[in-house]
Amino acid sequence: MELVAFDLDGTLLNKHQRLSDYTLDTLERLKAAGVFYTVATGRTHFAAMPCIEGHEFPNWQIFKNGVEWWDPQQNLYRHRNLLSQSHISELLSSFEEHQVTPFIFCLEDDGSHRVYHSPLTGHLSDHIANELGNHKNMSLHPITELSHSAKITNISAMGRPEFIEKIILDSQQHSHLTAYSGGGIYNPDAFWLDIHHSNVCKGSALMELKEEIGAESLVVFGDGDNDLSMFSASDEAFATDNALVHIKDAATDVIGHHDEDGVARYLRKRYNL
């Protein structure tokens, strides 16, 4: 049995951050063929939900680069390697210095999610706040209310690429933190940033899932730096044509563009769907 895993943005999703009709039909065919497949994304579960609307991914789903797992059959979460306020306190000054608003995602004892943030600093942070505020199981709070006992899954942000890069450099001074960034897919001037515990990544999460389900091989699809860990853990790794050169170089092969159903077209050929 193969375990097949898809990144979302720049890979399975089109330029509208959605699954195209062609991809939706392909996924239904993949399900009917009995292939075990899932998503492995840097998005949170809540942020991914509108993007994958239209298809019920039946198996464990991997979010926040492996920090957050979701089982849609049992309505059950798993979380790996959470952070505490002490883990991130020094890094928060870097966000302030570069005028980028951090959004700190936390788990509550009742299973709900709270997001703490400093004052909003422009249209990019306004966009994130508006998007997060629309989720019924998530609430926004000022960073001054962040508890020392908070269970932190990750920090996310959006900002100009030169400022995001400086925060990444600062994060590299802390061995317990891993930072990923990217941009240009939907807005060329907006780079996203995600920071979480260094003990977890897409690759380690998928290897754990592979062992759990007894899969013999791992096949992955991606386009960004946060996909490289699953590329290195996989038996076969496919980069979309829109990926950067070093991502393509790390792949087994390069397939079509994310906005031209590249993954779906490859799946139909590989599995004779």
mmCIF file of C-alpha atoms in Angstrom:
data_model
loop_
_atom_site.group_PDB
_atom_site.id
_atom_site.type_symbol
_atom_site.label_atom_id
_atom_site.label_comp_id
_atom_site.label_asym_id
_atom_site.label_seq_id
_atom_site.Cartn_x
_atom_site.Cartn_y
_atom_site.Cartn_z
ATOM 1 C CA MET A 1 0.000 0.000 0.000
ATOM 2 C CA GLU A 2 1.154 3.520 -0.797
ATOM 3 C CA LEU A 3 0.609 6.586 1.339
ATOM 4 C CA VAL A 4 0.098 9.587 -0.949
ATOM 5 C CA ALA A 5 0.359 13.104 0.532
ATOM 6 C CA PHE A 6 -0.399 16.469 -1.051
ATOM 7 C CA ASP A 7 0.707 19.941 -0.098
ATOM 8 C CA LEU A 8 -2.091 22.466 -0.713
ATOM 9 C CA ASP A 9 -0.966 25.978 -1.706
ATOM 10 C CA GLY A 10 0.990 25.939 -4.926
ATOM 11 C CA THR A 11 0.390 22.212 -5.320
ATOM 12 C CA LEU A 12 -3.137 20.805 -5.112
ATOM 13 C CA LEU A 13 -4.963 24.165 -4.990
ATOM 14 C CA ASN A 14 -5.402 26.495 -7.953
ATOM 15 C CA LYS A 15 -4.680 30.243 -7.978
ATOM 16 C CA HIS A 16 -8.039 30.870 -6.293
ATOM 17 C CA GLN A 17 -6.929 28.769 -3.295
ATOM 18 C CA ARG A 18 -9.505 26.110 -4.150
ATOM 19 C CA LEU A 19 -9.740 22.606 -5.587
ATOM 20 C CA SER A 20 -10.741 22.836 -9.237
ATOM 21 C CA ASP A 21 -13.621 20.761 -10.571
ATOM 22 C CA TYR A 22 -11.119 18.578 -12.412
ATOM 23 C CA THR A 23 -9.117 17.988 -9.231
ATOM 24 C CA LEU A 24 -12.283 17.282 -7.228
ATOM 25 C CA ASP A 25 -13.342 14.656 -9.744
ATOM 26 C CA THR A 26 -9.845 13.152 -9.712
ATOM 27 C CA LEU A 27 -9.839 12.861 -5.914
ATOM 28 C CA GLU A 28 -13.176 11.040 -6.006
ATOM 29 C CA ARG A 29 -11.687 8.611 -8.518
ATOM 30 C CA LEU A 30 -8.628 8.193 -6.320
ATOM 31 C CA LYS A 31 -10.846 7.390 -3.348
ATOM 32 C CA ALA A 32 -12.833 4.851 -5.401
ATOM 33 C CA ALA A 33 -9.570 3.198 -6.441
ATOM 34 C CA GLY A 34 -8.720 2.532 -2.787
ATOM 35 C CA VAL A 35 -5.590 4.677 -2.655
ATOM 36 C CA PHE A 36 -4.714 5.952 0.843
ATOM 37 C CA TYR A 37 -4.127 9.698 0.494
ATOM 38 C CA THR A 38 -4.087 12.800 2.647
ATOM 39 C CA VAL A 39 -3.044 16.449 2.815
ATOM 40 C CA ALA A 40 0.117 17.751 4.473
ATOM 41 C CA THR A 41 0.002 21.532 4.668
ATOM 42 C CA GLY A 42 1.376 24.467 6.595
ATOM 43 C CA ARG A 43 -2.157 25.793 7.030
ATOM 44 C CA THR A 44 -4.167 25.246 10.188
ATOM 45 C CA HIS A 45 -7.150 22.933 9.968
ATOM 46 C CA PHE A 46 -9.541 25.893 10.069
ATOM 47 C CA ALA A 47 -7.631 27.803 7.380
ATOM 48 C CA ALA A 48 -7.594 24.749 5.130
ATOM 49 C CA MET A 49 -11.298 23.923 5.434
ATOM 50 C CA PRO A 50 -12.632 26.431 2.868
ATOM 51 C CA CYS A 51 -9.806 25.541 0.486
ATOM 52 C CA ILE A 52 -10.625 21.831 0.352
ATOM 53 C CA GLU A 53 -14.384 22.316 0.396
ATOM 54 C CA GLY A 54 -16.078 19.910 -1.969
ATOM 55 C CA HIS A 55 -14.081 16.812 -1.099
ATOM 56 C CA GLU A 56 -14.096 14.729 2.064
ATOM 57 C CA PHE A 57 -10.507 13.673 2.630
ATOM 58 C CA PRO A 58 -11.205 10.428 4.506
ATOM 59 C CA ASN A 59 -7.962 9.835 6.413
ATOM 60 C CA TRP A 60 -5.784 11.534 9.013
ATOM 61 C CA GLN A 61 -4.931 15.022 7.737
ATOM 62 C CA ILE A 62 -1.665 16.813 8.558
ATOM 63 C CA PHE A 63 -1.736 20.554 9.337
ATOM 64 C CA LYS A 64 0.761 23.158 10.546
ATOM 65 C CA ASN A 65 3.636 21.171 9.062
ATOM 66 C CA GLY A 66 2.923 18.203 11.314
ATOM 67 C CA VAL A 67 2.047 19.956 14.570
ATOM 68 C CA GLU A 68 -1.685 19.423 14.122
ATOM 69 C CA TRP A 69 -3.442 16.220 12.953
ATOM 70 C CA TRP A 70 -7.155 15.850 12.281
ATOM 71 C CA ASP A 71 -9.161 12.632 11.901
ATOM 72 C CA PRO A 72 -12.418 13.514 10.067
ATOM 73 C CA GLN A 73 -13.943 10.124 10.837
ATOM 74 C CA GLN A 74 -13.634 10.450 14.613
ATOM 75 C CA ASN A 75 -13.633 14.286 14.809
ATOM 76 C CA LEU A 76 -10.388 13.949 16.731
ATOM 77 C CA TYR A 77 -7.239 16.076 16.964
ATOM 78 C CA ARG A 78 -3.681 15.111 17.745
ATOM 79 C CA HIS A 79 -1.008 17.666 18.520
ATOM 80 C CA ARG A 80 2.755 17.254 18.521
ATOM 81 C CA ASN A 81 5.536 19.284 20.172
ATOM 82 C CA LEU A 82 3.717 22.340 21.445
ATOM 83 C CA LEU A 83 5.471 25.563 22.448
ATOM 84 C CA SER A 84 5.192 27.643 25.615
ATOM 85 C CA GLN A 85 5.353 31.390 26.077
ATOM 86 C CA SER A 86 8.944 31.078 27.284
ATOM 87 C CA HIS A 87 9.845 29.407 23.983
ATOM 88 C CA ILE A 88 8.787 32.441 21.956
ATOM 89 C CA SER A 89 9.148 35.450 24.262
ATOM 90 C CA GLU A 90 12.556 36.566 22.935
ATOM 91 C CA LEU A 91 11.489 36.183 19.305
ATOM 92 C CA LEU A 92 8.420 38.382 19.749
ATOM 93 C CA SER A 93 10.661 41.447 19.978
ATOM 94 C CA SER A 94 11.790 40.735 16.406
ATOM 95 C CA PHE A 95 8.202 40.986 15.174
ATOM 96 C CA GLU A 96 7.838 44.311 16.953
ATOM 97 C CA GLU A 97 11.116 45.643 15.573
ATOM 98 C CA HIS A 98 10.147 44.832 11.986
ATOM 99 C CA GLN A 99 6.508 45.911 12.400
ATOM 100 C CA VAL A 100 5.035 42.523 11.545
ATOM 101 C CA THR A 101 2.029 41.348 13.559
ATOM 102 C CA PRO A 102 2.471 37.851 15.061
ATOM 103 C CA PHE A 103 -0.583 35.612 15.377
ATOM 104 C CA ILE A 104 -0.004 33.077 18.154
ATOM 105 C CA PHE A 105 -2.214 29.992 17.868
ATOM 106 C CA CYS A 106 -3.097 28.283 21.145
ATOM 107 C CA LEU A 107 -5.124 25.262 22.248
ATOM 108 C CA GLU A 108 -7.688 25.507 25.016
ATOM 109 C CA ASP A 109 -8.648 22.667 27.365
ATOM 110 C CA ASP A 110 -12.107 22.421 25.780
ATOM 111 C CA GLY A 111 -10.602 21.810 22.339
ATOM 112 C CA SER A 112 -11.223 25.315 21.018
ATOM 113 C CA HIS A 113 -8.500 27.532 19.567
ATOM 114 C CA ARG A 114 -7.469 31.015 20.627
ATOM 115 C CA VAL A 115 -5.249 33.308 18.629
ATOM 116 C CA TYR A 116 -3.338 36.101 20.354
ATOM 117 C CA HIS A 117 -1.877 39.015 18.419
ATOM 118 C CA SER A 118 -0.167 42.347 18.907
ATOM 119 C CA PRO A 119 -1.748 45.521 17.430
ATOM 120 C CA LEU A 120 -2.479 45.170 13.727
ATOM 121 C CA THR A 121 0.078 46.930 11.546
ATOM 122 C CA GLY A 122 -1.486 47.136 8.084
ATOM 123 C CA HIS A 123 -3.639 45.509 5.451
ATOM 124 C CA LEU A 124 -1.826 42.164 5.600
ATOM 125 C CA SER A 125 -2.436 41.697 9.319
ATOM 126 C CA ASP A 126 -5.978 43.015 8.855
ATOM 127 C CA HIS A 127 -6.535 40.300 6.246
ATOM 128 C CA ILE A 128 -5.372 37.549 8.619
ATOM 129 C CA ALA A 129 -7.466 38.887 11.486
ATOM 130 C CA ASN A 130 -10.594 39.060 9.320
ATOM 131 C CA GLU A 131 -10.060 35.521 8.069
ATOM 132 C CA LEU A 132 -9.453 34.076 11.530
ATOM 133 C CA GLY A 133 -12.405 35.941 13.004
ATOM 134 C CA ASN A 134 -14.797 34.032 10.744
ATOM 135 C CA HIS A 135 -14.150 30.645 12.376
ATOM 136 C CA LYS A 136 -16.695 29.698 15.015
ATOM 137 C CA ASN A 137 -14.252 27.536 17.002
ATOM 138 C CA MET A 138 -11.565 30.193 17.100
ATOM 139 C CA SER A 139 -11.394 33.535 18.891
ATOM 140 C CA LEU A 140 -9.011 36.482 18.684
ATOM 141 C CA HIS A 141 -7.420 38.125 21.737
ATOM 142 C CA PRO A 142 -4.783 40.787 22.474
ATOM 143 C CA ILE A 143 -1.314 39.421 23.124
ATOM 144 C CA THR A 144 -1.363 40.968 26.597
ATOM 145 C CA GLU A 145 -3.811 38.207 27.597
ATOM 146 C CA LEU A 146 -1.462 35.373 26.574
ATOM 147 C CA SER A 147 -0.970 33.087 29.578
ATOM 148 C CA HIS A 148 2.377 31.668 30.666
ATOM 149 C CA SER A 149 0.691 28.248 30.648
ATOM 150 C CA ALA A 150 -0.633 28.633 27.094
ATOM 151 C CA LYS A 151 -0.261 25.620 24.776
ATOM 152 C CA ILE A 152 1.077 27.180 21.587
ATOM 153 C CA THR A 153 0.955 25.310 18.283
ATOM 154 C CA ASN A 154 2.604 27.937 16.095
ATOM 155 C CA ILE A 155 3.092 31.590 15.191
ATOM 156 C CA SER A 156 1.895 32.821 11.801
ATOM 157 C CA ALA A 157 2.274 36.176 10.092
ATOM 158 C CA MET A 158 2.292 37.965 6.760
ATOM 159 C CA GLY A 159 4.579 40.799 5.779
ATOM 160 C CA ARG A 160 6.917 42.253 3.210
ATOM 161 C CA PRO A 161 9.559 39.684 2.198
ATOM 162 C CA GLU A 162 12.522 41.691 3.497
ATOM 163 C CA PHE A 163 10.978 41.910 6.985
ATOM 164 C CA ILE A 164 9.926 38.257 7.041
ATOM 165 C CA GLU A 165 13.479 37.250 6.132
ATOM 166 C CA LYS A 166 14.868 39.232 9.074
ATOM 167 C CA ILE A 167 12.498 37.502 11.508
ATOM 168 C CA ILE A 168 13.540 34.127 10.095
ATOM 169 C CA LEU A 169 17.186 34.990 10.701
ATOM 170 C CA ASP A 170 16.359 35.933 14.293
ATOM 171 C CA SER A 171 14.408 32.684 14.780
ATOM 172 C CA GLN A 172 17.464 30.695 13.732
ATOM 173 C CA GLN A 173 19.147 31.803 16.961
ATOM 174 C CA HIS A 174 16.744 29.474 18.806
ATOM 175 C CA SER A 175 17.393 25.767 18.210
ATOM 176 C CA HIS A 176 13.892 24.752 19.359
ATOM 177 C CA LEU A 177 12.218 26.810 16.611
ATOM 178 C CA THR A 178 11.767 26.147 12.906
ATOM 179 C CA ALA A 179 10.594 28.883 10.529
ATOM 180 C CA TYR A 180 9.222 28.579 7.013
ATOM 181 C CA SER A 181 8.190 31.296 4.615
ATOM 182 C CA GLY A 182 7.034 31.734 1.054
ATOM 183 C CA GLY A 183 5.080 34.041 -1.153
ATOM 184 C CA GLY A 184 4.147 35.264 -4.552
ATOM 185 C CA ILE A 185 1.473 32.661 -5.273
ATOM 186 C CA TYR A 186 -1.523 34.882 -4.561
ATOM 187 C CA ASN A 187 0.074 38.258 -3.773
ATOM 188 C CA PRO A 188 3.624 39.021 -4.957
ATOM 189 C CA ASP A 189 4.206 41.553 -2.177
ATOM 190 C CA ALA A 190 2.984 39.372 0.686
ATOM 191 C CA PHE A 191 5.143 36.645 2.215
ATOM 192 C CA TRP A 192 3.725 34.285 4.799
ATOM 193 C CA LEU A 193 5.686 33.107 7.829
ATOM 194 C CA ASP A 194 5.111 30.082 10.029
ATOM 195 C CA ILE A 195 7.110 29.207 13.149
ATOM 196 C CA HIS A 196 6.696 26.073 15.251
ATOM 197 C CA HIS A 197 8.718 23.571 17.304
ATOM 198 C CA SER A 198 11.770 22.205 15.517
ATOM 199 C CA ASN A 199 11.007 18.618 16.571
ATOM 200 C CA VAL A 200 8.170 18.310 14.067
ATOM 201 C CA CYS A 201 7.834 18.652 10.300
ATOM 202 C CA LYS A 202 5.794 17.245 7.423
ATOM 203 C CA GLY A 203 8.334 14.485 6.894
ATOM 204 C CA SER A 204 8.293 13.170 10.459
ATOM 205 C CA ALA A 205 4.491 13.367 10.605
ATOM 206 C CA LEU A 206 4.070 11.394 7.395
ATOM 207 C CA MET A 207 6.597 8.764 8.474
ATOM 208 C CA GLU A 208 4.601 8.322 11.679
ATOM 209 C CA LEU A 209 1.380 7.984 9.693
ATOM 210 C CA LYS A 210 3.038 5.600 7.231
ATOM 211 C CA GLU A 211 4.064 3.286 10.070
ATOM 212 C CA GLU A 212 0.661 3.552 11.726
ATOM 213 C CA ILE A 213 -1.261 2.431 8.629
ATOM 214 C CA GLY A 214 1.344 -0.112 7.523
ATOM 215 C CA ALA A 215 2.099 1.553 4.185
ATOM 216 C CA GLU A 216 5.053 0.232 2.225
ATOM 217 C CA SER A 217 5.924 3.461 0.444
ATOM 218 C CA LEU A 218 5.386 7.206 0.623
ATOM 219 C CA VAL A 219 4.614 9.369 -2.432
ATOM 220 C CA VAL A 220 4.435 13.149 -1.956
ATOM 221 C CA PHE A 221 3.636 16.290 -3.948
ATOM 222 C CA GLY A 222 4.818 19.802 -3.069
ATOM 223 C CA ASP A 223 6.320 23.104 -4.151
ATOM 224 C CA GLY A 224 7.914 24.848 -1.153
ATOM 225 C CA ASP A 225 10.653 24.745 1.450
ATOM 226 C CA ASN A 226 8.353 23.221 4.055
ATOM 227 C CA ASP A 227 7.864 20.283 1.672
ATOM 228 C CA LEU A 228 11.545 19.354 1.575
ATOM 229 C CA SER A 229 11.327 17.269 4.769
ATOM 230 C CA MET A 230 8.653 15.071 3.219
ATOM 231 C CA PHE A 231 10.609 14.947 -0.053
ATOM 232 C CA SER A 232 13.603 13.510 1.811
ATOM 233 C CA ALA A 233 11.427 11.019 3.727
ATOM 234 C CA SER A 234 9.537 9.812 0.658
ATOM 235 C CA ASP A 235 10.115 7.048 -1.848
ATOM 236 C CA GLU A 236 8.962 9.382 -4.630
ATOM 237 C CA ALA A 237 8.563 13.160 -4.540
ATOM 238 C CA PHE A 238 6.980 15.299 -7.246
ATOM 239 C CA ALA A 239 7.363 19.061 -7.559
ATOM 240 C CA THR A 240 4.853 21.160 -9.457
ATOM 241 C CA ASP A 241 6.144 23.187 -12.386
ATOM 242 C CA ASN A 242 5.664 26.440 -10.461
ATOM 243 C CA ALA A 243 8.079 25.343 -7.698
ATOM 244 C CA LEU A 244 11.421 27.060 -7.229
ATOM 245 C CA VAL A 245 14.477 25.491 -8.823
ATOM 246 C CA HIS A 246 15.930 24.023 -5.620
ATOM 247 C CA ILE A 247 12.599 22.324 -4.861
ATOM 248 C CA LYS A 248 12.531 20.801 -8.347
ATOM 249 C CA ASP A 249 16.131 19.663 -7.893
ATOM 250 C CA ALA A 250 15.126 17.778 -4.724
ATOM 251 C CA ALA A 251 12.213 16.019 -6.451
ATOM 252 C CA THR A 252 12.063 12.675 -8.202
ATOM 253 C CA ASP A 253 10.374 14.431 -11.110
ATOM 254 C CA VAL A 254 8.561 17.642 -12.054
ATOM 255 C CA ILE A 255 4.890 17.569 -13.047
ATOM 256 C CA GLY A 256 2.423 20.223 -14.276
ATOM 257 C CA HIS A 257 1.633 23.670 -12.879
ATOM 258 C CA HIS A 258 -0.590 23.959 -9.809
ATOM 259 C CA ASP A 259 -3.048 26.198 -11.660
ATOM 260 C CA GLU A 260 -3.305 23.744 -14.541
ATOM 261 C CA ASP A 261 -4.329 20.698 -12.457
ATOM 262 C CA GLY A 262 -0.782 19.344 -12.622
ATOM 263 C CA VAL A 263 -1.212 16.971 -9.669
ATOM 264 C CA ALA A 264 -4.611 15.688 -10.783
ATOM 265 C CA ARG A 265 -3.405 15.048 -14.334
ATOM 266 C CA TYR A 266 -0.443 13.095 -13.020
ATOM 267 C CA LEU A 267 -2.666 11.057 -10.678
ATOM 268 C CA ARG A 268 -4.962 10.049 -13.539
ATOM 269 C CA LYS A 269 -1.999 8.676 -15.476
ATOM 270 C CA ARG A 270 -0.278 6.986 -12.538
ATOM 271 C CA TYR A 271 -3.372 5.212 -11.194
ATOM 272 C CA ASN A 272 -5.242 4.869 -14.478
ATOM 273 C CA LEU A 273 -8.190 6.832 -13.068
#
